[in-house]
Amino acid sequence: MPIRVTVWGENVHDQENDVVKGIYPNGMHNTIADFLRKDPEIICKTAILQQEEHGLTEEILETTDVLTWWGHCAHKQVVDEVVNRVQQRILQGMGLIVLHSGHFSKIFGKMLGTTCSLQWREAGETERVWVCNPGHPITKGIKRYFEVPQSEMYGEPFQVPTPEENIFISWFEGGEVFRSGLTYKRGNGKIFYFSPGHETYPIYHQEDIQMVITNAVKWCRPEGDNWFDKFDGKPTDPVIKIDIKGPRLHGDGQSGLR
Amino acid sequence: MPIRVTVWGENVHDQENDVVKGIYPNGMHNTIADFLRKDPEIICKTAILQQEEHGLTEEILETTDVLTWWGHCAHKQVVDEVVNRVQQRILQGMGLIVLHSGHFSKIFGKMLGTTCSLQWREAGETERVWVCNPGHPITKGIKRYFEVPQSEMYGEPFQVPTPEENIFISWFEGGEVFRSGLTYKRGNGKIFYFSPGHETYPIYHQEDIQMVITNAVKWCRPEGDNWFDKFDGKPTDPVIKIDIKGPRLHGDGQSGLR
Amino acid sequence: MPIRVTVWGENVHDQENDVVKGIYPNGMHNTIADFLRKDPEIICKTAILQQEEHGLTEEILETTDVLTWWGHCAHKQVVDEVVNRVQQRILQGMGLIVLHSGHFSKIFGKMLGTTCSLQWREAGETERVWVCNPGHPITKGIKRYFEVPQSEMYGEPFQVPTPEENIFISWFEGGEVFRSGLTYKRGNGKIFYFSPGHETYPIYHQEDIQMVITNAVKWCRPEGDNWFDKFDGKPTDPVIKIDIKGPRLHGDGQSGLR
Amino acid sequence: MPIRVTVWGENVHDQENDVVKGIYPNGMHNTIADFLRKDPEIICKTAILQQEEHGLTEEILETTDVLTWWGHCAHKQVVDEVVNRVQQRILQGMGLIVLHSGHFSKIFGKMLGTTCSLQWREAGETERVWVCNPGHPITKGIKRYFEVPQSEMYGEPFQVPTPEENIFISWFEGGEVFRSGLTYKRGNGKIFYFSPGHETYPIYHQEDIQMVITNAVKWCRPEGDNWFDKFDGKPTDPVIKIDIKGPRLHGDGQSGLR
């Protein structure tokens, strides 16, 4: 079964900034989709902010196994209805890969419950991404570390909950460190956050970066069935027959107020 | 230093339902505040939904060490602005204790990122709450287990992330089980979820229940300084002097778009 | 690629106790291996305590993707050298499934760091195993819960670290509860603990039980490459050329004492 | 109630190496005990490898709230009986602080279940220790980061399980990174690992380092009662009267073989 990936892009800098257009003529989202498609296991579509429902209709999400997310300057423009829909799909089992400045996206904050804030600096300094757990499928093909020659510094403190696993930690020329690869589980959905990816450097053209994101797609694809949360406000019958005791909110035992 | 607790109550059933009024003549929130105040370490105020800003103004939250939350039928009426303010205080260091049907409160869902849904039944059956980690300060004074003679069944699956620690698990007469005591850490704030507490049974008058909630207040009080997340959109100077390399989004290195 | 499973059995009760022999004429380990082999993805061998090196030679472990472990009365007879070898393989990437009384095995305690003790009672009472996270691959094919008609009660407190995920919780007729399905990650190895399986009841003949263990084999098979921990006592060259400063334990920078 | 700390030192380099003797004339353990004693909440004793039972008798451990551990070249000389005794106390509630090369101590590996191996280099390079979660009591008094002017490089991959919280991450001049402050919970005991502390540099004389270790002592002191694991091989009576069904290993329901 191929892995069905939807690559979501904000597509603002990609349209407005000459440097970004020069590096990503078809937009970051298409660059990412293109390298993902090279893998025989993956089929890919893209979606952008400007589309109706930001390209993330019920139908598209239902047929998405893994969603990747890159956003930076327009997080607030993503409508809540779509964010809630994406959350619902993740909890059912869809994987989520959040890239770079997506740490401030509504969906990432929603899944994690913290601000996800950090320190940053745009100086094109070297970033060295170290592997913390060799053998983890996300690190497949990476030796001890790889370098991003020109990167945006992201630095601790990074306000996130303790992850399921810490995959990468980055070293920056200017003296900082950052947890640059983290995994989370929410409901039935796996989440991977990967920080390198500032739009004015050709980071998504870099082979190591492409390898990590491709590995991550395979890692966070749904493994089991969907977890359809069928909460409908109705009570559950007991397994063992019991008598009703004590007063109840409603005579019939249903709290129609939920 | 005394622990400053704010007990938040929805105060709807407490006003509208005769059974609830009979059990909690001054409202659940006052019953809870009253038993907490018995402890010499704790000072307590209450806040209810109907107050301006639901009684949770900036000033009140800034002087609150631990917030307890009970809600059931009016979760949607809690305005987002107040929810966001509460989240901010938790991330700074305020403790949060979520009680019973508060599992569906906006604030609990916001901190955890999942639906927090569960199975339920209102039949006044016996609940037996087992201690999973003796010695944990929240369980102080509880022997192997305690019983809630008439309780509302809450059953698995409970859609929550893996907790920091699983404190209690409950056994129900009708055959179900439920993770009834869970701890979480978000930012600098500790969270405790405790499920027994259906409004038509005198559960908050029960000694074991009162002991657990009092223990929980002491456990989740802030331990260190506040974590003031000062993200202001400005870049950080490097620790080590470095040259700027590569193109930037803005000539001055500031991404005023954050 | 087929999953290569080694089913380890203590094979003491299976030889000495008539009731057990009646239920498992070829030993529990062969019963388990037989149902696992029905799955086209799995190939299976068995190993028992009485064999040389308990059947777990370097070669056998190197060609084992998942090891299952059932032991009860002879944990101490498992020699430390073999336990250490098993630990090493798990850390490299081999999956481990610990069954029932294996909670007191040397290998489980070694991986977890706690006593793994619990409450117990042998009365043939009903156990109801509830699914805590539908959609998790280990629960595939199980509806809300399944029952073990005659089981040994295992009860909280269960002294284990917080798991990566809590898969099952059991309800017992006599009033107890127990975290009966837990996952852990150590190094590159996944671990699943599954409690039902008392030797005097035909539990490993039960379809739901067989389904869970088969699912677990698929879940904990190695996903990535082996993590060969090559610590050899030698220092690492810096990535960036630096001068040596300050005194050192040995002039040549090597602490041959490691 | 004062916090009763036992500072354990290997006391080998402290006796044999002139550089170490020059920096720590009374041994590292006494230097650490001395700065801990400055805090009015703490009373301190020391224990060394060479003492009978390595200075960690039953009585001393029973009256120890927090044990600190520094070892490097003589891990194997610590007898298993004492290691097991220390583990037992930690599971009951005693805190453990493992320092620097103590990552390879028997007790740390026993509590964590992994090799705890890492990369290293003795070149006196600068280490910069970053705070990952401001507000955490262990970081009290530390601003964004502090520096260790001459340190031993410890680098990823660090083979440890995911911690409860990641307190510090270090940046090294030679290009590496390392998770230099980690917390764990095992049974009722809290554990803090803190990596800076190579014996040929005056690291334990450094104010920030002393502050962190003092904070850590306060953080990991027992909070609740001891968790006395009373497993005695005897079955537990049911809470609810049930009939015995099915065959049992022994007629009387006791598995004397545990």
mmCIF file of C-alpha atoms in Angstrom, chain B residues 2-258:
data_model
loop_
_atom_site.group_PDB
_atom_site.id
_atom_site.type_symbol
_atom_site.label_atom_id
_atom_site.label_comp_id
_atom_site.label_asym_id
_atom_site.label_seq_id
_atom_site.Cartn_x
_atom_site.Cartn_y
_atom_site.Cartn_z
ATOM 1 C CA PRO B 2 0.733 29.295 52.039
ATOM 2 C CA ILE B 3 -0.554 27.710 48.845
ATOM 3 C CA ARG B 4 -3.070 30.033 47.174
ATOM 4 C CA VAL B 5 -5.803 27.930 45.583
ATOM 5 C CA THR B 6 -8.632 29.082 43.357
ATOM 6 C CA VAL B 7 -11.494 26.589 43.151
ATOM 7 C CA TRP B 8 -13.410 27.074 39.925
ATOM 8 C CA GLY B 9 -16.925 25.776 39.636
ATOM 9 C CA GLU B 10 -19.397 25.829 36.788
ATOM 10 C CA ASN B 11 -22.200 26.422 39.301
ATOM 11 C CA VAL B 12 -25.036 25.378 36.967
ATOM 12 C CA HIS B 13 -26.261 22.051 38.372
ATOM 13 C CA ASP B 14 -25.531 23.509 41.808
ATOM 14 C CA GLN B 15 -28.195 26.115 41.118
ATOM 15 C CA GLU B 16 -30.650 24.204 38.957
ATOM 16 C CA ASN B 17 -30.789 20.615 40.160
ATOM 17 C CA ASP B 18 -32.512 19.802 43.459
ATOM 18 C CA VAL B 19 -30.480 16.677 44.115
ATOM 19 C CA VAL B 20 -27.220 18.562 43.640
ATOM 20 C CA LYS B 21 -28.450 21.455 45.776
ATOM 21 C CA GLY B 22 -29.349 19.010 48.468
ATOM 22 C CA ILE B 23 -25.853 17.538 48.541
ATOM 23 C CA TYR B 24 -23.982 20.798 47.970
ATOM 24 C CA PRO B 25 -26.125 23.626 49.383
ATOM 25 C CA ASN B 26 -23.356 26.163 48.798
ATOM 26 C CA GLY B 27 -22.269 24.670 45.506
ATOM 27 C CA MET B 28 -19.570 22.082 44.841
ATOM 28 C CA HIS B 29 -16.946 24.771 44.606
ATOM 29 C CA ASN B 30 -17.576 25.959 48.146
ATOM 30 C CA THR B 31 -17.606 22.408 49.490
ATOM 31 C CA ILE B 32 -14.213 21.833 47.888
ATOM 32 C CA ALA B 33 -12.826 25.178 49.054
ATOM 33 C CA ASP B 34 -14.064 24.459 52.581
ATOM 34 C CA PHE B 35 -12.239 21.184 52.969
ATOM 35 C CA LEU B 36 -9.091 22.573 51.357
ATOM 36 C CA ARG B 37 -9.076 25.475 53.823
ATOM 37 C CA LYS B 38 -8.919 23.036 56.709
ATOM 38 C CA ASP B 39 -5.314 22.430 55.762
ATOM 39 C CA PRO B 40 -3.048 25.009 57.445
ATOM 40 C CA GLU B 41 -0.859 25.276 54.302
ATOM 41 C CA ILE B 42 -3.730 26.281 52.032
ATOM 42 C CA ILE B 43 -5.679 29.496 51.517
ATOM 43 C CA CYS B 44 -8.600 29.347 49.152
ATOM 44 C CA LYS B 45 -10.879 31.455 47.022
ATOM 45 C CA THR B 46 -13.607 30.394 44.650
ATOM 46 C CA ALA B 47 -14.583 31.505 41.158
ATOM 47 C CA ILE B 48 -17.612 30.601 39.098
ATOM 48 C CA LEU B 49 -18.678 30.648 35.453
ATOM 49 C CA GLN B 50 -21.219 33.379 35.968
ATOM 50 C CA GLN B 51 -18.726 35.946 37.223
ATOM 51 C CA GLU B 52 -17.110 38.497 35.004
ATOM 52 C CA GLU B 53 -14.275 36.789 33.192
ATOM 53 C CA HIS B 54 -15.523 33.681 34.993
ATOM 54 C CA GLY B 55 -13.794 35.014 38.089
ATOM 55 C CA LEU B 56 -10.402 34.400 36.497
ATOM 56 C CA THR B 57 -9.015 37.863 35.889
ATOM 57 C CA GLU B 58 -5.332 38.447 35.195
ATOM 58 C CA GLU B 59 -4.892 39.542 38.789
ATOM 59 C CA ILE B 60 -6.598 36.543 40.294
ATOM 60 C CA LEU B 61 -4.656 34.106 38.143
ATOM 61 C CA GLU B 62 -1.370 35.826 38.906
ATOM 62 C CA THR B 63 -1.996 35.263 42.586
ATOM 63 C CA THR B 64 -3.168 31.679 42.143
ATOM 64 C CA ASP B 65 -0.717 28.842 42.793
ATOM 65 C CA VAL B 66 -3.161 26.025 42.044
ATOM 66 C CA LEU B 67 -6.439 26.142 40.111
ATOM 67 C CA THR B 68 -9.022 23.379 40.486
ATOM 68 C CA TRP B 69 -11.620 22.932 37.765
ATOM 69 C CA TRP B 70 -15.034 21.270 37.800
ATOM 70 C CA GLY B 71 -17.364 21.721 34.830
ATOM 71 C CA HIS B 72 -19.921 19.553 33.051
ATOM 72 C CA CYS B 73 -22.665 21.080 30.923
ATOM 73 C CA ALA B 74 -21.351 24.530 30.127
ATOM 74 C CA HIS B 75 -17.812 23.932 28.856
ATOM 75 C CA LYS B 76 -18.605 25.898 25.715
ATOM 76 C CA GLN B 77 -19.616 28.946 27.691
ATOM 77 C CA VAL B 78 -16.104 29.438 29.031
ATOM 78 C CA VAL B 79 -14.714 32.159 26.787
ATOM 79 C CA ASP B 80 -11.563 31.439 24.842
ATOM 80 C CA GLU B 81 -9.811 34.537 26.161
ATOM 81 C CA VAL B 82 -10.018 33.221 29.705
ATOM 82 C CA VAL B 83 -8.985 29.723 28.629
ATOM 83 C CA ASN B 84 -5.891 31.159 26.941
ATOM 84 C CA ARG B 85 -5.068 33.177 30.046
ATOM 85 C CA VAL B 86 -5.340 30.043 32.204
ATOM 86 C CA GLN B 87 -3.098 28.130 29.788
ATOM 87 C CA GLN B 88 -0.531 30.892 29.970
ATOM 88 C CA ARG B 89 -0.481 30.737 33.780
ATOM 89 C CA ILE B 90 -0.119 26.957 33.776
ATOM 90 C CA LEU B 91 2.834 27.166 31.412
ATOM 91 C CA GLN B 92 4.381 29.748 33.751
ATOM 92 C CA GLY B 93 4.028 27.430 36.729
ATOM 93 C CA MET B 94 0.494 27.430 38.147
ATOM 94 C CA GLY B 95 -0.777 23.967 39.007
ATOM 95 C CA LEU B 96 -4.049 22.656 37.570
ATOM 96 C CA ILE B 97 -6.327 20.003 39.062
ATOM 97 C CA VAL B 98 -9.066 18.865 36.716
ATOM 98 C CA LEU B 99 -11.970 17.066 38.340
ATOM 99 C CA HIS B 100 -14.444 14.540 36.921
ATOM 100 C CA SER B 101 -16.381 15.875 33.917
ATOM 101 C CA GLY B 102 -13.721 18.563 33.605
ATOM 102 C CA HIS B 103 -12.075 16.058 31.273
ATOM 103 C CA PHE B 104 -14.151 17.747 28.570
ATOM 104 C CA SER B 105 -13.240 21.273 29.635
ATOM 105 C CA LYS B 106 -11.608 23.539 27.092
ATOM 106 C CA ILE B 107 -8.546 23.977 29.304
ATOM 107 C CA PHE B 108 -7.878 20.255 29.764
ATOM 108 C CA GLY B 109 -8.215 19.553 26.047
ATOM 109 C CA LYS B 110 -5.999 22.528 25.309
ATOM 110 C CA MET B 111 -3.196 21.318 27.565
ATOM 111 C CA LEU B 112 -3.353 17.720 26.343
ATOM 112 C CA GLY B 113 -4.155 17.953 22.632
ATOM 113 C CA THR B 114 -6.561 15.007 22.546
ATOM 114 C CA THR B 115 -10.354 14.731 22.829
ATOM 115 C CA CYS B 116 -10.151 13.295 26.364
ATOM 116 C CA SER B 117 -13.296 11.325 25.625
ATOM 117 C CA LEU B 118 -14.333 8.220 27.531
ATOM 118 C CA GLN B 119 -17.211 5.824 28.228
ATOM 119 C CA TRP B 120 -19.700 6.646 30.971
ATOM 120 C CA ARG B 121 -22.824 5.479 32.790
ATOM 121 C CA GLU B 122 -24.886 7.040 35.550
ATOM 122 C CA ALA B 123 -26.065 4.146 37.686
ATOM 123 C CA GLY B 124 -24.692 4.842 41.140
ATOM 124 C CA GLU B 125 -22.497 1.770 41.042
ATOM 125 C CA THR B 126 -19.525 1.147 43.282
ATOM 126 C CA GLU B 127 -16.148 2.474 42.176
ATOM 127 C CA ARG B 128 -12.953 1.157 43.722
ATOM 128 C CA VAL B 129 -9.965 3.433 43.274
ATOM 129 C CA TRP B 130 -6.640 1.576 43.390
ATOM 130 C CA VAL B 131 -3.278 3.133 44.144
ATOM 131 C CA CYS B 132 -0.717 2.350 41.422
ATOM 132 C CA ASN B 133 2.327 3.941 43.060
ATOM 133 C CA PRO B 134 2.328 3.938 46.845
ATOM 134 C CA GLY B 135 4.565 6.637 48.208
ATOM 135 C CA HIS B 136 3.538 9.181 45.609
ATOM 136 C CA PRO B 137 2.618 12.301 47.567
ATOM 137 C CA ILE B 138 -0.830 12.413 45.948
ATOM 138 C CA THR B 139 -1.632 9.031 47.509
ATOM 139 C CA LYS B 140 -0.515 9.966 51.023
ATOM 140 C CA GLY B 141 -2.918 8.599 53.607
ATOM 141 C CA ILE B 142 -4.613 6.190 51.208
ATOM 142 C CA LYS B 143 -4.036 2.512 51.802
ATOM 143 C CA ARG B 144 -4.245 0.032 48.923
ATOM 144 C CA TYR B 145 -7.529 1.411 47.643
ATOM 145 C CA PHE B 146 -10.620 3.316 48.652
ATOM 146 C CA GLU B 147 -14.199 2.966 47.514
ATOM 147 C CA VAL B 148 -16.758 5.425 46.243
ATOM 148 C CA PRO B 149 -20.018 3.671 47.175
ATOM 149 C CA GLN B 150 -22.093 5.377 44.497
ATOM 150 C CA SER B 151 -20.275 6.705 41.506
ATOM 151 C CA GLU B 152 -20.599 7.452 37.836
ATOM 152 C CA MET B 153 -18.803 4.913 35.691
ATOM 153 C CA TYR B 154 -16.006 6.370 33.594
ATOM 154 C CA GLY B 155 -14.474 3.731 31.351
ATOM 155 C CA GLU B 156 -11.652 3.142 28.900
ATOM 156 C CA PRO B 157 -10.751 4.001 26.272
ATOM 157 C CA PHE B 158 -9.770 7.396 27.706
ATOM 158 C CA GLN B 159 -8.234 9.413 24.892
ATOM 159 C CA VAL B 160 -5.347 11.147 26.625
ATOM 160 C CA PRO B 161 -1.606 11.213 25.950
ATOM 161 C CA THR B 162 0.595 8.957 28.057
ATOM 162 C CA PRO B 163 0.784 10.694 31.439
ATOM 163 C CA GLU B 164 3.944 11.477 33.399
ATOM 164 C CA GLU B 165 2.613 9.100 36.024
ATOM 165 C CA ASN B 166 -0.477 6.944 36.446
ATOM 166 C CA ILE B 167 -1.549 7.472 40.072
ATOM 167 C CA PHE B 168 -4.910 5.664 40.300
ATOM 168 C CA ILE B 169 -6.910 3.140 38.302
ATOM 169 C CA SER B 170 -10.577 2.512 39.080
ATOM 170 C CA TRP B 171 -12.632 -0.685 39.041
ATOM 171 C CA PHE B 172 -16.366 -0.416 38.414
ATOM 172 C CA GLU B 173 -19.143 -2.750 39.486
ATOM 173 C CA GLY B 174 -20.518 -2.899 35.949
ATOM 174 C CA GLY B 175 -17.236 -4.327 34.650
ATOM 175 C CA GLU B 176 -15.195 -1.380 33.400
ATOM 176 C CA VAL B 177 -11.833 0.114 34.331
ATOM 177 C CA PHE B 178 -10.507 3.661 34.065
ATOM 178 C CA ARG B 179 -7.280 5.575 34.608
ATOM 179 C CA SER B 180 -8.722 7.773 37.327
ATOM 180 C CA GLY B 181 -5.616 9.633 38.492
ATOM 181 C CA LEU B 182 -3.055 10.992 36.011
ATOM 182 C CA THR B 183 -0.304 13.583 36.129
ATOM 183 C CA TYR B 184 1.031 15.750 33.298
ATOM 184 C CA LYS B 185 3.670 18.471 32.939
ATOM 185 C CA ARG B 186 3.198 21.292 30.448
ATOM 186 C CA GLY B 187 5.775 24.062 30.402
ATOM 187 C CA ASN B 188 6.409 24.785 34.041
ATOM 188 C CA GLY B 189 2.970 23.679 35.195
ATOM 189 C CA LYS B 190 1.899 20.433 36.807
ATOM 190 C CA ILE B 191 -1.516 18.986 36.031
ATOM 191 C CA PHE B 192 -3.475 16.331 37.947
ATOM 192 C CA TYR B 193 -6.648 14.756 36.589
ATOM 193 C CA PHE B 194 -8.897 13.001 39.117
ATOM 194 C CA SER B 195 -12.101 11.415 37.881
ATOM 195 C CA PRO B 196 -14.457 10.653 40.809
ATOM 196 C CA GLY B 197 -16.976 13.432 41.369
ATOM 197 C CA HIS B 198 -20.411 13.006 39.796
ATOM 198 C CA GLU B 199 -22.631 15.783 41.027
ATOM 199 C CA THR B 200 -25.588 13.708 42.213
ATOM 200 C CA TYR B 201 -23.525 11.752 44.744
ATOM 201 C CA PRO B 202 -21.869 13.250 47.851
ATOM 202 C CA ILE B 203 -18.379 12.444 46.585
ATOM 203 C CA TYR B 204 -16.645 15.682 47.567
ATOM 204 C CA HIS B 205 -17.834 15.092 51.137
ATOM 205 C CA GLN B 206 -15.929 11.808 51.225
ATOM 206 C CA GLU B 207 -12.774 11.820 53.342
ATOM 207 C CA ASP B 208 -10.517 9.880 50.969
ATOM 208 C CA ILE B 209 -11.505 12.109 48.077
ATOM 209 C CA GLN B 210 -10.800 15.215 50.139
ATOM 210 C CA MET B 211 -7.432 13.799 51.168
ATOM 211 C CA VAL B 212 -6.415 13.110 47.588
ATOM 212 C CA ILE B 213 -7.370 16.562 46.347
ATOM 213 C CA THR B 214 -5.572 18.202 49.267
ATOM 214 C CA ASN B 215 -2.470 16.100 48.569
ATOM 215 C CA ALA B 216 -2.735 17.048 44.904
ATOM 216 C CA VAL B 217 -2.809 20.749 45.721
ATOM 217 C CA LYS B 218 0.462 20.384 47.625
ATOM 218 C CA TRP B 219 1.976 18.258 44.864
ATOM 219 C CA CYS B 220 1.197 20.624 41.979
ATOM 220 C CA ARG B 221 2.019 23.948 43.599
ATOM 221 C CA PRO B 222 4.779 25.769 41.702
ATOM 222 C CA GLU B 223 8.220 24.549 42.767
ATOM 223 C CA GLY B 224 10.513 26.993 41.042
ATOM 224 C CA ASP B 225 10.298 30.425 39.525
ATOM 225 C CA ASN B 226 7.774 31.333 36.889
ATOM 226 C CA TRP B 227 8.714 30.485 33.308
ATOM 227 C CA PHE B 228 7.911 33.792 31.648
ATOM 228 C CA ASP B 229 7.865 32.992 27.969
ATOM 229 C CA LYS B 230 9.164 36.268 26.637
ATOM 230 C CA PHE B 231 8.934 35.524 22.938
ATOM 231 C CA ASP B 232 8.844 38.934 21.360
ATOM 232 C CA GLY B 233 9.677 38.236 17.751
ATOM 233 C CA LYS B 234 13.214 39.560 18.127
ATOM 234 C CA PRO B 235 16.301 37.547 17.237
ATOM 235 C CA THR B 236 18.891 36.539 19.801
ATOM 236 C CA ASP B 237 22.461 37.722 19.651
ATOM 237 C CA PRO B 238 24.972 34.930 19.265
ATOM 238 C CA VAL B 239 27.113 33.976 22.237
ATOM 239 C CA ILE B 240 30.103 33.627 19.915
ATOM 240 C CA LYS B 241 30.808 36.356 17.420
ATOM 241 C CA ILE B 242 29.944 35.136 13.927
ATOM 242 C CA ASP B 243 29.692 36.700 10.507
ATOM 243 C CA ILE B 244 26.366 36.839 8.774
ATOM 244 C CA LYS B 245 26.251 34.558 5.764
ATOM 245 C CA GLY B 246 23.689 34.039 3.085
ATOM 246 C CA PRO B 247 20.558 35.912 2.143
ATOM 247 C CA ARG B 248 18.014 36.832 4.766
ATOM 248 C CA LEU B 249 14.329 37.500 4.754
ATOM 249 C CA HIS B 250 14.924 41.062 5.798
ATOM 250 C CA GLY B 251 18.148 42.975 5.494
ATOM 251 C CA ASP B 252 18.257 43.687 9.199
ATOM 252 C CA GLY B 253 17.818 40.081 10.212
ATOM 253 C CA GLN B 254 14.497 40.639 11.880
ATOM 254 C CA SER B 255 11.520 38.697 10.751
ATOM 255 C CA GLY B 256 8.925 41.200 11.843
ATOM 256 C CA LEU B 257 6.385 38.815 10.444
ATOM 257 C CA ARG B 258 6.438 36.516 13.508
#
